Amino acid sequence: MESASFYGTVFQDYTPSPVLQPHVAAYWLLSNQTGKILNVPVVPDGCSDVIFFLNSDDPPFVVGVMTHAQVIPTPVGMRLFGIRFRPGRLSFLLGADMHQITDRTKPLAEIGSDFTEKLRVKGMADQKIIAHANGVLESLITHAGFNNYFLDIVDQLILSADIPIKELARKNNLGSKRLERLFYRHIGVSPKQFAGIIRFFRAHKNILYNGLQDLVTTSLESGYFDQSHFNREYKKLTGTNPTSEVMSILYKNRLT
């Protein structure tokens, strides 16, 4: 079971089972035992999360697609378990209209009761949580009724976020309006906005792993015309710039 740490042992990222990997990007566990509040920047990545509290009676909740970054205060002692679903997948699993929770959270019980009843993780050891989640999700996903035609279009856009949306629609024999409706329902944003998020996150990951040394190359490799274009998009999605003190929290505490 592969995992990666962030902020030392505060944040652990785990790889789901091979059966789930087309639909689940990662599991994560957050445990703030540092003795101080951590202000963690969370950036848009096109994914949706289901999050469980591990040491409180607060109910699990769904986080819709984010269109801008947020800084989340993480209290001392907080323990969370999250499932990060790849774009478009969670809508089919829960039968939810994702546009209703874009940039919002919603109690899981109000959307997917089967999910809530079957995936109970409070009180489990970390490794057992992952194994339990794998088992439950493999069963649920088998009966989820995914629209693979649409999900293939989503994956096309992830691989090539600079493709014109009209061309993407034509290539897949869909009208632009029909494609837009599918994206709003199953992801939560328009195809154009989703492409912008993916392009931004590609650049953000490059900085996260490789640092800030060459923003020009990062900008061009991520699909931006130049660094100034990247800086504008970065500020629109995060409210700041790549070299700000807020975002440097991420770059100084990289995934390892």
PDB file of C-alpha atoms in Angstrom:
ATOM      1  CA  MET A   1       0.000   0.000   0.000  1.00  0.00           C
ATOM      2  CA  GLU A   2       1.703   3.166  -1.194  1.00  0.00           C
ATOM      3  CA  SER A   3       1.503   6.335   0.853  1.00  0.00           C
ATOM      4  CA  ALA A   4       3.051   9.785   0.944  1.00  0.00           C
ATOM      5  CA  SER A   5       3.438  12.202   3.842  1.00  0.00           C
ATOM      6  CA  PHE A   6       2.858  15.948   4.012  1.00  0.00           C
ATOM      7  CA  TYR A   7       3.748  18.231   6.935  1.00  0.00           C
ATOM      8  CA  GLY A   8       5.752  15.329   8.325  1.00  0.00           C
ATOM      9  CA  THR A   9       3.110  12.903   9.589  1.00  0.00           C
ATOM     10  CA  VAL A  10       0.168  15.346   9.665  1.00  0.00           C
ATOM     11  CA  PHE A  11      -1.139  14.356   6.228  1.00  0.00           C
ATOM     12  CA  GLN A  12      -0.844  10.881   4.708  1.00  0.00           C
ATOM     13  CA  ASP A  13      -1.889  10.156   1.122  1.00  0.00           C
ATOM     14  CA  TYR A  14      -2.725   6.509   0.267  1.00  0.00           C
ATOM     15  CA  THR A  15      -3.167   4.736  -3.070  1.00  0.00           C
ATOM     16  CA  PRO A  16      -6.512   2.909  -3.459  1.00  0.00           C
ATOM     17  CA  SER A  17      -6.796  -0.669  -4.727  1.00  0.00           C
ATOM     18  CA  PRO A  18      -6.139  -1.238  -8.462  1.00  0.00           C
ATOM     19  CA  VAL A  19      -9.862  -1.836  -9.050  1.00  0.00           C
ATOM     20  CA  LEU A  20     -10.672   1.621  -7.672  1.00  0.00           C
ATOM     21  CA  GLN A  21      -7.883   3.651  -9.245  1.00  0.00           C
ATOM     22  CA  PRO A  22      -9.885   4.642 -12.369  1.00  0.00           C
ATOM     23  CA  HIS A  23     -12.396   6.323 -10.022  1.00  0.00           C
ATOM     24  CA  VAL A  24     -10.601   7.159  -6.765  1.00  0.00           C
ATOM     25  CA  ALA A  25      -7.553   9.414  -6.966  1.00  0.00           C
ATOM     26  CA  ALA A  26      -6.423   8.818  -3.378  1.00  0.00           C
ATOM     27  CA  TYR A  27      -7.344   8.247   0.239  1.00  0.00           C
ATOM     28  CA  TRP A  28      -5.963  10.660   2.777  1.00  0.00           C
ATOM     29  CA  LEU A  29      -5.666  10.820   6.538  1.00  0.00           C
ATOM     30  CA  LEU A  30      -5.120  14.066   8.414  1.00  0.00           C
ATOM     31  CA  SER A  31      -4.041  14.056  12.056  1.00  0.00           C
ATOM     32  CA  ASN A  32      -2.894  17.316  13.602  1.00  0.00           C
ATOM     33  CA  GLN A  33      -0.805  16.332  16.613  1.00  0.00           C
ATOM     34  CA  THR A  34       1.585  19.285  16.262  1.00  0.00           C
ATOM     35  CA  GLY A  35       0.241  21.185  19.265  1.00  0.00           C
ATOM     36  CA  LYS A  36      -0.751  24.193  17.144  1.00  0.00           C
ATOM     37  CA  ILE A  37      -3.382  25.177  14.598  1.00  0.00           C
ATOM     38  CA  LEU A  38      -2.225  24.586  11.028  1.00  0.00           C
ATOM     39  CA  ASN A  39      -3.523  26.863   8.262  1.00  0.00           C
ATOM     40  CA  VAL A  40      -3.440  24.597   5.231  1.00  0.00           C
ATOM     41  CA  PRO A  41      -3.986  25.993   1.712  1.00  0.00           C
ATOM     42  CA  VAL A  42      -6.297  23.738  -0.333  1.00  0.00           C
ATOM     43  CA  VAL A  43      -6.247  24.355  -4.080  1.00  0.00           C
ATOM     44  CA  PRO A  44      -8.712  23.430  -6.858  1.00  0.00           C
ATOM     45  CA  ASP A  45      -7.908  20.136  -8.596  1.00  0.00           C
ATOM     46  CA  GLY A  46     -11.185  19.160 -10.279  1.00  0.00           C
ATOM     47  CA  CYS A  47     -11.872  16.382  -7.748  1.00  0.00           C
ATOM     48  CA  SER A  48     -14.607  15.934  -5.146  1.00  0.00           C
ATOM     49  CA  ASP A  49     -14.026  14.549  -1.645  1.00  0.00           C
ATOM     50  CA  VAL A  50     -16.011  12.619   0.919  1.00  0.00           C
ATOM     51  CA  ILE A  51     -14.641  13.368   4.411  1.00  0.00           C
ATOM     52  CA  PHE A  52     -15.156  11.536   7.720  1.00  0.00           C
ATOM     53  CA  PHE A  53     -14.370  12.770  11.235  1.00  0.00           C
ATOM     54  CA  LEU A  54     -12.419  10.116  13.137  1.00  0.00           C
ATOM     55  CA  ASN A  55     -12.480  11.557  16.657  1.00  0.00           C
ATOM     56  CA  SER A  56     -15.763  13.436  16.874  1.00  0.00           C
ATOM     57  CA  ASP A  57     -19.455  12.766  16.349  1.00  0.00           C
ATOM     58  CA  ASP A  58     -19.707  15.231  13.463  1.00  0.00           C
ATOM     59  CA  PRO A  59     -21.306  13.563  10.418  1.00  0.00           C
ATOM     60  CA  PRO A  60     -19.356  12.853   7.204  1.00  0.00           C
ATOM     61  CA  PHE A  61     -19.734  15.371   4.413  1.00  0.00           C
ATOM     62  CA  VAL A  62     -19.123  15.861   0.702  1.00  0.00           C
ATOM     63  CA  VAL A  63     -16.925  18.640  -0.678  1.00  0.00           C
ATOM     64  CA  GLY A  64     -17.861  19.710  -4.193  1.00  0.00           C
ATOM     65  CA  VAL A  65     -15.454  20.858  -6.860  1.00  0.00           C
ATOM     66  CA  MET A  66     -13.608  23.993  -5.805  1.00  0.00           C
ATOM     67  CA  THR A  67     -13.196  26.933  -8.171  1.00  0.00           C
ATOM     68  CA  HIS A  68     -10.821  28.855  -5.910  1.00  0.00           C
ATOM     69  CA  ALA A  69      -8.315  28.057  -3.188  1.00  0.00           C
ATOM     70  CA  GLN A  70      -9.146  28.179   0.485  1.00  0.00           C
ATOM     71  CA  VAL A  71      -6.984  28.260   3.590  1.00  0.00           C
ATOM     72  CA  ILE A  72      -8.413  25.742   6.060  1.00  0.00           C
ATOM     73  CA  PRO A  73      -7.570  26.129   9.784  1.00  0.00           C
ATOM     74  CA  THR A  74      -6.857  22.659  11.145  1.00  0.00           C
ATOM     75  CA  PRO A  75      -7.401  22.551  14.941  1.00  0.00           C
ATOM     76  CA  VAL A  76      -5.072  20.713  17.294  1.00  0.00           C
ATOM     77  CA  GLY A  77      -6.060  17.051  17.610  1.00  0.00           C
ATOM     78  CA  MET A  78      -8.305  16.949  14.546  1.00  0.00           C
ATOM     79  CA  ARG A  79      -8.365  13.593  12.731  1.00  0.00           C
ATOM     80  CA  LEU A  80     -10.013  13.232   9.331  1.00  0.00           C
ATOM     81  CA  PHE A  81     -10.267  10.523   6.682  1.00  0.00           C
ATOM     82  CA  GLY A  82     -10.936  11.591   3.095  1.00  0.00           C
ATOM     83  CA  ILE A  83     -11.714   9.888  -0.203  1.00  0.00           C
ATOM     84  CA  ARG A  84     -10.713  11.989  -3.204  1.00  0.00           C
ATOM     85  CA  PHE A  85     -12.783  10.972  -6.227  1.00  0.00           C
ATOM     86  CA  ARG A  86     -11.578  11.608  -9.750  1.00  0.00           C
ATOM     87  CA  PRO A  87     -13.589  14.226 -11.679  1.00  0.00           C
ATOM     88  CA  GLY A  88     -17.116  13.169 -12.597  1.00  0.00           C
ATOM     89  CA  ARG A  89     -17.192   9.901 -10.637  1.00  0.00           C
ATOM     90  CA  LEU A  90     -18.883  10.847  -7.385  1.00  0.00           C
ATOM     91  CA  SER A  91     -22.029  12.073  -9.136  1.00  0.00           C
ATOM     92  CA  PHE A  92     -22.773   8.576 -10.422  1.00  0.00           C
ATOM     93  CA  LEU A  93     -21.919   6.907  -7.138  1.00  0.00           C
ATOM     94  CA  LEU A  94     -24.253   9.136  -5.105  1.00  0.00           C
ATOM     95  CA  GLY A  95     -26.786  10.079  -7.770  1.00  0.00           C
ATOM     96  CA  ALA A  96     -26.028  13.721  -6.988  1.00  0.00           C
ATOM     97  CA  ASP A  97     -26.216  16.900  -9.054  1.00  0.00           C
ATOM     98  CA  MET A  98     -22.708  18.183  -8.380  1.00  0.00           C
ATOM     99  CA  HIS A  99     -23.506  21.714  -9.528  1.00  0.00           C
ATOM    100  CA  GLN A 100     -25.541  22.061  -6.325  1.00  0.00           C
ATOM    101  CA  ILE A 101     -22.410  21.678  -4.185  1.00  0.00           C
ATOM    102  CA  THR A 102     -19.755  23.480  -6.227  1.00  0.00           C
ATOM    103  CA  ASP A 103     -17.579  25.390  -3.724  1.00  0.00           C
ATOM    104  CA  ARG A 104     -19.777  24.013  -0.954  1.00  0.00           C
ATOM    105  CA  THR A 105     -20.055  21.125   1.477  1.00  0.00           C
ATOM    106  CA  LYS A 106     -23.105  18.979   2.189  1.00  0.00           C
ATOM    107  CA  PRO A 107     -23.746  16.220   4.748  1.00  0.00           C
ATOM    108  CA  LEU A 108     -23.243  12.841   3.124  1.00  0.00           C
ATOM    109  CA  ALA A 109     -26.439  11.488   4.669  1.00  0.00           C
ATOM    110  CA  GLU A 110     -28.447  14.030   2.639  1.00  0.00           C
ATOM    111  CA  ILE A 111     -27.009  12.643  -0.597  1.00  0.00           C
ATOM    112  CA  GLY A 112     -25.982   9.004  -0.292  1.00  0.00           C
ATOM    113  CA  SER A 113     -27.457   6.951   2.555  1.00  0.00           C
ATOM    114  CA  ASP A 114     -25.952   3.612   1.402  1.00  0.00           C
ATOM    115  CA  PHE A 115     -22.538   5.190   1.429  1.00  0.00           C
ATOM    116  CA  THR A 116     -23.050   6.548   4.928  1.00  0.00           C
ATOM    117  CA  GLU A 117     -24.356   3.265   6.332  1.00  0.00           C
ATOM    118  CA  LYS A 118     -21.731   1.002   4.772  1.00  0.00           C
ATOM    119  CA  LEU A 119     -18.610   3.108   5.234  1.00  0.00           C
ATOM    120  CA  ARG A 120     -18.222   3.489   8.995  1.00  0.00           C
ATOM    121  CA  VAL A 121     -14.601   4.171   9.878  1.00  0.00           C
ATOM    122  CA  LYS A 122     -14.660   5.822  13.283  1.00  0.00           C
ATOM    123  CA  GLY A 123     -12.510   3.958  15.824  1.00  0.00           C
ATOM    124  CA  MET A 124     -10.566   1.967  13.237  1.00  0.00           C
ATOM    125  CA  ALA A 125      -6.768   1.906  12.960  1.00  0.00           C
ATOM    126  CA  ASP A 126      -5.438   3.731   9.908  1.00  0.00           C
ATOM    127  CA  GLN A 127      -4.548   0.621   7.887  1.00  0.00           C
ATOM    128  CA  LYS A 128      -7.929  -0.956   8.644  1.00  0.00           C
ATOM    129  CA  ILE A 129      -9.673   2.203   7.423  1.00  0.00           C
ATOM    130  CA  ILE A 130      -7.979   1.880   4.030  1.00  0.00           C
ATOM    131  CA  ALA A 131      -8.749  -1.839   3.730  1.00  0.00           C
ATOM    132  CA  HIS A 132     -12.369  -1.280   4.779  1.00  0.00           C
ATOM    133  CA  ALA A 133     -12.800   1.601   2.326  1.00  0.00           C
ATOM    134  CA  ASN A 134     -11.380  -0.513  -0.500  1.00  0.00           C
ATOM    135  CA  GLY A 135     -13.858  -3.292   0.192  1.00  0.00           C
ATOM    136  CA  VAL A 136     -16.919  -1.061   0.505  1.00  0.00           C
ATOM    137  CA  LEU A 137     -16.101   1.090  -2.521  1.00  0.00           C
ATOM    138  CA  GLU A 138     -15.307  -1.871  -4.763  1.00  0.00           C
ATOM    139  CA  SER A 139     -18.804  -3.195  -4.042  1.00  0.00           C
ATOM    140  CA  LEU A 140     -20.531   0.177  -4.495  1.00  0.00           C
ATOM    141  CA  ILE A 141     -18.663   1.063  -7.682  1.00  0.00           C
ATOM    142  CA  THR A 142     -19.614  -2.261  -9.285  1.00  0.00           C
ATOM    143  CA  HIS A 143     -23.254  -1.110  -9.202  1.00  0.00           C
ATOM    144  CA  ALA A 144     -22.731   2.615  -9.758  1.00  0.00           C
ATOM    145  CA  GLY A 145     -23.834   2.785 -13.409  1.00  0.00           C
ATOM    146  CA  PHE A 146     -21.080   5.097 -14.634  1.00  0.00           C
ATOM    147  CA  ASN A 147     -21.527   6.836 -17.985  1.00  0.00           C
ATOM    148  CA  ASN A 148     -18.192   5.729 -19.407  1.00  0.00           C
ATOM    149  CA  TYR A 149     -18.745   7.713 -22.598  1.00  0.00           C
ATOM    150  CA  PHE A 150     -18.902  10.938 -20.605  1.00  0.00           C
ATOM    151  CA  LEU A 151     -16.047   9.954 -18.289  1.00  0.00           C
ATOM    152  CA  ASP A 152     -13.870   9.284 -21.328  1.00  0.00           C
ATOM    153  CA  ILE A 153     -14.561  12.862 -22.494  1.00  0.00           C
ATOM    154  CA  VAL A 154     -13.579  14.143 -19.032  1.00  0.00           C
ATOM    155  CA  ASP A 155     -10.327  12.201 -19.203  1.00  0.00           C
ATOM    156  CA  GLN A 156      -9.648  13.580 -22.685  1.00  0.00           C
ATOM    157  CA  LEU A 157      -9.919  17.103 -21.304  1.00  0.00           C
ATOM    158  CA  ILE A 158      -7.648  16.241 -18.378  1.00  0.00           C
ATOM    159  CA  LEU A 159      -4.994  14.964 -20.792  1.00  0.00           C
ATOM    160  CA  SER A 160      -5.326  17.979 -23.072  1.00  0.00           C
ATOM    161  CA  ALA A 161      -6.766  20.919 -21.134  1.00  0.00           C
ATOM    162  CA  ASP A 162      -5.973  23.343 -23.958  1.00  0.00           C
ATOM    163  CA  ILE A 163      -8.300  21.683 -26.518  1.00  0.00           C
ATOM    164  CA  PRO A 164     -11.087  24.099 -27.598  1.00  0.00           C
ATOM    165  CA  ILE A 165     -14.386  23.028 -26.028  1.00  0.00           C
ATOM    166  CA  LYS A 166     -16.234  23.177 -29.371  1.00  0.00           C
ATOM    167  CA  GLU A 167     -13.635  20.835 -30.835  1.00  0.00           C
ATOM    168  CA  LEU A 168     -13.982  18.490 -27.860  1.00  0.00           C
ATOM    169  CA  ALA A 169     -17.764  18.399 -28.353  1.00  0.00           C
ATOM    170  CA  ARG A 170     -17.491  17.847 -32.111  1.00  0.00           C
ATOM    171  CA  LYS A 171     -14.899  15.112 -31.673  1.00  0.00           C
ATOM    172  CA  ASN A 172     -17.320  13.250 -29.403  1.00  0.00           C
ATOM    173  CA  ASN A 173     -20.465  13.891 -31.480  1.00  0.00           C
ATOM    174  CA  LEU A 174     -22.070  16.123 -28.857  1.00  0.00           C
ATOM    175  CA  GLY A 175     -23.494  19.610 -29.053  1.00  0.00           C
ATOM    176  CA  SER A 176     -21.667  22.211 -26.953  1.00  0.00           C
ATOM    177  CA  LYS A 177     -24.775  22.858 -24.826  1.00  0.00           C
ATOM    178  CA  ARG A 178     -25.262  19.139 -24.152  1.00  0.00           C
ATOM    179  CA  LEU A 179     -21.610  18.807 -23.157  1.00  0.00           C
ATOM    180  CA  GLU A 180     -21.938  21.806 -20.838  1.00  0.00           C
ATOM    181  CA  ARG A 181     -25.014  20.334 -19.142  1.00  0.00           C
ATOM    182  CA  LEU A 182     -23.199  17.037 -18.536  1.00  0.00           C
ATOM    183  CA  PHE A 183     -20.228  18.838 -16.985  1.00  0.00           C
ATOM    184  CA  TYR A 184     -22.413  20.950 -14.721  1.00  0.00           C
ATOM    185  CA  ARG A 185     -24.356  17.918 -13.478  1.00  0.00           C
ATOM    186  CA  HIS A 186     -21.547  15.416 -13.025  1.00  0.00           C
ATOM    187  CA  ILE A 187     -18.588  17.678 -12.173  1.00  0.00           C
ATOM    188  CA  GLY A 188     -20.131  20.957 -11.066  1.00  0.00           C
ATOM    189  CA  VAL A 189     -18.569  23.454 -13.478  1.00  0.00           C
ATOM    190  CA  SER A 190     -18.557  24.142 -17.220  1.00  0.00           C
ATOM    191  CA  PRO A 191     -16.049  22.361 -19.504  1.00  0.00           C
ATOM    192  CA  LYS A 192     -14.157  25.632 -19.982  1.00  0.00           C
ATOM    193  CA  GLN A 193     -13.894  26.279 -16.251  1.00  0.00           C
ATOM    194  CA  PHE A 194     -12.889  22.671 -15.631  1.00  0.00           C
ATOM    195  CA  ALA A 195     -10.119  22.934 -18.252  1.00  0.00           C
ATOM    196  CA  GLY A 196      -8.822  26.057 -16.482  1.00  0.00           C
ATOM    197  CA  ILE A 197      -8.738  24.233 -13.147  1.00  0.00           C
ATOM    198  CA  ILE A 198      -6.869  21.274 -14.652  1.00  0.00           C
ATOM    199  CA  ARG A 199      -4.339  23.547 -16.359  1.00  0.00           C
ATOM    200  CA  PHE A 200      -3.778  25.426 -13.104  1.00  0.00           C
ATOM    201  CA  PHE A 201      -3.408  22.246 -11.040  1.00  0.00           C
ATOM    202  CA  ARG A 202      -0.892  20.822 -13.498  1.00  0.00           C
ATOM    203  CA  ALA A 203       1.270  23.904 -12.984  1.00  0.00           C
ATOM    204  CA  HIS A 204       0.692  23.827  -9.231  1.00  0.00           C
ATOM    205  CA  LYS A 205       1.872  20.203  -8.998  1.00  0.00           C
ATOM    206  CA  ASN A 206       4.947  21.049 -11.022  1.00  0.00           C
ATOM    207  CA  ILE A 207       5.831  23.778  -8.519  1.00  0.00           C
ATOM    208  CA  LEU A 208       4.973  21.514  -5.592  1.00  0.00           C
ATOM    209  CA  TYR A 209       7.462  18.869  -6.683  1.00  0.00           C
ATOM    210  CA  ASN A 210      10.077  20.937  -8.518  1.00  0.00           C
ATOM    211  CA  GLY A 211      10.024  24.291  -6.744  1.00  0.00           C
ATOM    212  CA  LEU A 212       9.788  27.857  -7.992  1.00  0.00           C
ATOM    213  CA  GLN A 213      13.094  27.978  -9.843  1.00  0.00           C
ATOM    214  CA  ASP A 214      11.733  28.236 -13.389  1.00  0.00           C
ATOM    215  CA  LEU A 215       8.201  29.590 -13.555  1.00  0.00           C
ATOM    216  CA  VAL A 216       8.549  30.382 -17.270  1.00  0.00           C
ATOM    217  CA  THR A 217       9.090  26.715 -18.135  1.00  0.00           C
ATOM    218  CA  THR A 218       6.363  25.631 -15.709  1.00  0.00           C
ATOM    219  CA  SER A 219       3.931  28.072 -17.333  1.00  0.00           C
ATOM    220  CA  LEU A 220       4.625  26.917 -20.886  1.00  0.00           C
ATOM    221  CA  GLU A 221       4.639  23.194 -20.057  1.00  0.00           C
ATOM    222  CA  SER A 222       1.298  23.580 -18.277  1.00  0.00           C
ATOM    223  CA  GLY A 223      -0.402  25.102 -21.320  1.00  0.00           C
ATOM    224  CA  TYR A 224      -0.168  28.835 -20.591  1.00  0.00           C
ATOM    225  CA  PHE A 225       0.913  31.327 -23.237  1.00  0.00           C
ATOM    226  CA  ASP A 226       3.555  32.859 -20.977  1.00  0.00           C
ATOM    227  CA  GLN A 227       4.343  33.417 -17.300  1.00  0.00           C
ATOM    228  CA  SER A 228       2.161  36.525 -17.021  1.00  0.00           C
ATOM    229  CA  HIS A 229      -0.838  34.488 -18.254  1.00  0.00           C
ATOM    230  CA  PHE A 230      -0.035  31.833 -15.649  1.00  0.00           C
ATOM    231  CA  ASN A 231       0.324  34.464 -12.901  1.00  0.00           C
ATOM    232  CA  ARG A 232      -3.095  35.942 -13.751  1.00  0.00           C
ATOM    233  CA  GLU A 233      -4.791  32.542 -13.703  1.00  0.00           C
ATOM    234  CA  TYR A 234      -2.987  31.569 -10.510  1.00  0.00           C
ATOM    235  CA  LYS A 235      -4.153  34.724  -8.760  1.00  0.00           C
ATOM    236  CA  LYS A 236      -7.726  34.215 -10.006  1.00  0.00           C
ATOM    237  CA  LEU A 237      -7.841  30.710  -8.522  1.00  0.00           C
ATOM    238  CA  THR A 238      -5.868  31.282  -5.318  1.00  0.00           C
ATOM    239  CA  GLY A 239      -6.235  34.986  -4.571  1.00  0.00           C
ATOM    240  CA  THR A 240      -2.460  35.299  -4.423  1.00  0.00           C
ATOM    241  CA  ASN A 241       0.659  34.495  -6.445  1.00  0.00           C
ATOM    242  CA  PRO A 242       2.932  31.407  -6.575  1.00  0.00           C
ATOM    243  CA  THR A 243       5.643  33.034  -4.469  1.00  0.00           C
ATOM    244  CA  SER A 244       3.374  34.313  -1.685  1.00  0.00           C
ATOM    245  CA  GLU A 245       3.982  33.321   1.919  1.00  0.00           C
ATOM    246  CA  VAL A 246       0.602  31.555   2.100  1.00  0.00           C
ATOM    247  CA  MET A 247       1.321  29.264  -0.832  1.00  0.00           C
ATOM    248  CA  SER A 248       4.919  28.717   0.231  1.00  0.00           C
ATOM    249  CA  ILE A 249       3.530  26.642   3.109  1.00  0.00           C
ATOM    250  CA  LEU A 250       2.864  23.976   0.494  1.00  0.00           C
ATOM    251  CA  TYR A 251       6.181  24.270  -1.300  1.00  0.00           C
ATOM    252  CA  LYS A 252       8.200  24.112   1.910  1.00  0.00           C
ATOM    253  CA  ASN A 253       6.339  21.011   3.090  1.00  0.00           C
ATOM    254  CA  ARG A 254       6.176  18.896  -0.042  1.00  0.00           C
ATOM    255  CA  LEU A 255       4.769  15.445  -0.429  1.00  0.00           C
ATOM    256  CA  THR A 256       7.558  12.882   0.010  1.00  0.00           C
TER     257      THR A 256
END
